[in-house]
Short mmCIF file of C-alpha atoms in Angstrom, two decimals:
data_model
loop_
_atom_site.label_atom_id
_atom_site.label_comp_id
_atom_site.label_asym_id
_atom_site.label_seq_id
_atom_site.Cartn_x
_atom_site.Cartn_y
_atom_site.Cartn_z
CA MET A 1 62.70 107.51 41.60
CA LYS A 2 62.90 110.78 39.71
CA ASN A 3 64.97 113.92 39.27
CA MET A 4 64.20 117.14 41.12
CA ASN A 5 62.12 119.40 38.92
CA HIS A 6 63.13 122.79 40.33
CA GLY A 7 66.90 122.77 40.71
CA TYR A 8 68.44 121.75 44.00
CA ILE A 9 66.26 123.76 46.42
CA ILE A 10 63.98 121.49 48.47
CA ASP A 11 61.95 121.45 51.67
CA LEU A 12 64.24 119.05 53.53
CA PHE A 13 61.72 118.25 56.27
CA GLU A 14 58.96 117.41 53.81
CA PHE A 15 61.41 115.45 51.65
CA ALA A 16 62.44 113.18 54.55
CA ARG A 17 58.95 112.91 56.08
CA ASN A 18 57.50 111.65 52.80
CA GLY A 19 60.37 109.22 52.21
CA ARG A 20 61.31 110.63 48.84
CA LEU A 21 64.17 109.28 46.73
CA VAL A 22 65.80 111.31 43.96
CA THR A 23 68.81 110.75 41.70
CA GLY A 24 70.69 112.97 39.28
CA ASP A 25 73.99 114.20 37.88
CA VAL A 26 75.86 117.41 38.56
CA HIS A 27 78.55 118.79 36.26
CA LEU A 28 81.97 119.58 37.67
CA MET A 29 81.80 122.98 35.96
CA ALA A 30 78.84 123.85 38.23
CA LEU A 31 80.90 123.26 41.40
CA SER A 32 83.17 126.26 41.92
CA ARG A 33 85.05 124.91 44.94
CA MET A 34 85.75 121.58 43.26
CA LEU A 35 87.16 123.40 40.23
CA THR A 36 89.91 124.95 42.37
CA ALA A 37 91.38 121.44 42.89
CA VAL A 38 91.60 120.68 39.15
CA PRO A 39 95.17 120.87 37.70
CA GLU A 40 95.78 123.63 35.16
CA ASP A 41 96.95 121.10 32.55
CA VAL A 42 93.50 119.51 32.22
CA ALA A 43 91.78 120.57 28.99
CA GLU A 44 88.52 122.47 29.23
CA ALA A 45 86.85 119.85 27.04
CA GLU A 46 87.64 117.22 29.68
CA LEU A 47 86.07 119.36 32.38
CA ALA A 48 82.93 119.99 30.34
CA SER A 49 82.18 116.26 30.20
CA GLN A 50 82.93 115.60 33.87
CA VAL A 51 79.84 114.69 35.95
CA PHE A 52 79.15 113.25 39.39
CA HIS A 53 76.20 110.99 40.05
CA TRP A 54 74.20 111.60 43.24
CA ARG A 55 71.38 109.84 45.03
CA ILE A 56 69.43 111.29 47.97
CA GLU A 57 66.85 109.46 50.06
CA GLY A 58 64.80 110.77 52.95
CA PHE A 59 63.24 108.65 55.66
CA GLU A 60 61.63 108.89 59.07
CA ASN A 61 62.32 106.74 62.15
CA LEU A 62 60.33 106.41 65.35
CA VAL A 63 62.76 106.41 68.28
CA PRO A 64 61.44 104.95 71.56
CA ARG A 65 61.60 107.24 74.61
CA VAL A 66 61.58 106.27 78.28
CA ASN A 67 58.19 106.99 79.92
CA SER A 68 56.90 108.74 76.80
CA MET A 69 55.60 108.16 73.30
CA PRO A 70 58.10 107.33 70.52
CA GLN A 71 59.55 110.42 68.88
CA SER A 72 59.79 110.88 65.14
CA GLU A 73 63.25 111.69 63.74
CA LEU A 74 64.06 112.64 60.15
CA PHE A 75 67.06 111.41 58.19
CA LEU A 76 68.69 111.95 54.81
CA LYS A 77 71.03 109.53 53.04
CA LEU A 78 73.33 110.98 50.36
CA ALA A 79 75.40 108.80 48.01
CA LEU A 80 77.88 110.23 45.48
CA ASN A 81 80.34 108.89 42.94
CA GLY A 82 82.31 109.99 39.91
CA PRO A 83 85.82 110.65 38.55
CA MET A 84 87.72 113.79 39.56
CA TRP A 85 90.82 115.35 38.01
CA LEU A 86 93.56 115.85 40.62
CA GLU A 87 97.31 116.48 40.63
CA CYS A 88 99.53 113.62 41.74
CA GLN A 89 101.77 114.78 44.58
CA ARG A 90 104.60 112.47 43.49
CA CYS A 91 104.96 113.19 39.77
CA LEU A 92 102.87 116.41 39.64
CA MET A 93 100.91 115.09 36.65
CA PRO A 94 97.10 115.25 36.39
CA TYR A 95 95.19 112.02 36.89
CA GLN A 96 91.63 110.90 37.57
CA GLU A 97 90.60 109.71 41.04
CA PHE A 98 87.23 107.98 41.38
CA LEU A 99 85.43 109.58 44.30
CA THR A 100 82.75 107.78 46.25
CA SER A 101 80.83 108.78 49.37
CA GLU A 102 77.77 107.65 51.31
CA THR A 103 76.64 109.58 54.38
CA THR A 104 73.53 109.46 56.55
CA PHE A 105 72.43 112.73 58.15
CA LYS A 106 70.07 113.30 61.04
CA ILE A 107 67.98 116.36 60.22
CA VAL A 108 67.50 118.89 63.04
CA THR A 109 65.71 122.20 63.19
CA HIS A 110 68.43 124.59 64.37
CA GLU A 111 72.13 124.93 65.16
CA VAL A 112 71.84 124.65 68.95
CA LYS A 113 70.17 121.27 68.66
CA ALA A 114 72.83 120.18 66.19
CA ASP A 115 75.57 121.09 68.68
CA ASP A 116 73.80 119.19 71.45
CA ILE A 117 73.56 116.05 69.33
CA SER A 118 77.20 116.26 68.23
CA LEU A 119 78.31 116.20 71.86
CA VAL A 120 76.63 112.84 72.37
CA GLY A 121 79.31 111.20 70.22
CA GLN A 122 77.04 109.55 67.66
CA ASP A 123 79.04 107.79 64.96
CA LYS A 124 76.27 106.37 62.76
CA PHE A 125 75.22 109.68 61.22
CA GLU A 126 76.13 113.32 60.74
CA VAL A 127 73.93 116.15 61.96
CA LEU A 128 72.36 118.41 59.36
CA VAL A 129 70.38 121.59 60.04
CA GLY A 130 67.41 121.47 57.70
CA SER A 131 65.25 124.18 56.18
CA LYS A 132 62.31 124.59 53.83
CA GLN A 133 64.65 126.16 51.26
CA PHE A 134 67.58 123.76 51.53
CA ASP A 135 70.20 123.87 48.76
CA MET A 136 71.20 120.27 48.02
CA LYS A 137 73.96 121.34 45.61
CA ILE A 138 75.92 122.92 48.48
CA LEU A 139 75.69 119.68 50.47
CA ILE A 140 76.67 117.59 47.42
CA GLU A 141 79.77 119.73 46.82
CA GLU A 142 80.79 119.63 50.49
CA GLU A 143 80.59 115.83 50.55
CA LEU A 144 82.58 115.58 47.32
CA LEU A 145 85.30 117.80 48.79
CA LEU A 146 85.44 115.62 51.91
CA SER A 147 85.74 112.47 49.80
CA MET A 148 88.90 113.66 48.01
CA PRO A 149 92.18 112.05 49.15
CA ILE A 150 94.35 114.07 51.51
CA VAL A 151 97.43 113.25 49.37
CA PRO A 152 96.36 112.64 45.75
CA LYS A 153 98.69 110.27 43.89
CA HIS A 154 98.84 107.63 41.19
CA SER A 155 99.02 104.01 42.25
CA VAL A 156 102.00 103.90 39.85
CA CYS A 157 103.32 107.16 38.39
CA PRO A 158 103.72 107.09 34.57
CA VAL A 159 106.78 109.36 34.58
CA VAL A 160 109.52 110.55 36.91
CA HIS A 161 109.16 114.23 37.75
CA ALA A 162 112.01 116.55 36.67
CA SER A 163 112.81 117.41 40.29
CA LEU A 164 113.85 113.78 40.81
CA VAL A 165 115.99 113.56 37.67
CA THR A 166 119.73 114.09 38.20
CA GLY A 167 121.42 111.88 35.59
CA SER A 168 122.83 113.27 32.34
CA ASP A 169 120.69 110.83 30.33
CA GLY A 170 117.45 112.17 31.82
CA LEU A 171 116.99 109.26 34.16
CA VAL A 172 117.30 109.04 37.89
CA GLU A 173 120.99 108.84 38.62
CA PRO A 174 121.96 105.49 40.16
CA LEU A 175 123.88 105.25 43.38
CA PRO A 176 127.67 105.45 42.90
CA GLN A 177 129.36 102.07 42.45
CA THR A 178 132.16 101.11 44.80
CA SER A 179 135.11 98.95 43.84
CA LYS A 180 135.42 95.39 45.07
CA LYS A 181 138.44 96.33 47.20
CA LYS A 182 136.57 99.23 48.78
CA ARG A 183 133.54 97.04 49.44
CA GLU A 184 135.76 94.49 51.15
CA ILE A 185 137.26 97.19 53.38
CA CYS A 186 133.81 98.45 54.30
CA SER A 187 132.43 94.96 54.82
CA PRO A 188 131.85 93.97 58.47
CA PHE A 189 133.24 90.53 57.62
CA SER A 190 136.54 92.04 56.55
CA VAL A 191 136.69 93.87 59.90
CA LEU A 192 136.16 90.58 61.73
CA ALA A 193 138.82 88.89 59.62
CA SER A 194 141.34 91.55 60.59
CA LEU A 195 140.74 90.81 64.27
CA LYS A 196 141.54 87.12 63.89
CA ARG A 197 145.10 86.01 64.69
CA PRO A 198 146.60 82.81 63.33
CA LEU A 199 146.82 80.11 66.02
CA GLY A 200 150.33 79.14 67.23
CA LYS A 201 151.77 75.69 67.58
CA HIS A 202 149.98 75.09 70.90
CA GLY A 203 146.80 76.91 69.95
CA LYS A 204 148.04 80.27 71.30
#
């Protein structure tokens, strides 16, 4: 287990064929597309210390074929995790969401083959077109983007956003109170009571 020595560019076929395993960290500041999702209120010092941990592992499987020799197939497993600054869609305040992702890719040689495999409806892995100059940082950023929540939000918002505040005291204005008499008029039981007639002497 070791870090890549020459950046993120690797021979993906050789990496998987030799069963290599590599781990490392990537700074948020190095991921331009991820930065566009960061709220403006987050201090630059917070961003500078933000990192995501990644782990990539290549492996090879022999897949049995009917009336032929088993065929070798190459795979890549990518695991990611780390906190990400996002904007809560309820209170519009920045907060940290812990992102996690683990995806297994089947490595193919060209786009046409990738399209053919995707039509089969495999659900155990994604299809990845490999190369001898494959940029792992692009794949890491794409998987991080896919792991972000569709609607970012706190589990419990710390404040009420100004757009929800209507009371003069700065709090959410309560529902208007109705008088007891008005509540009785609106009550379904009062309506039923008005339909009842007192029984006569002979129950009429």
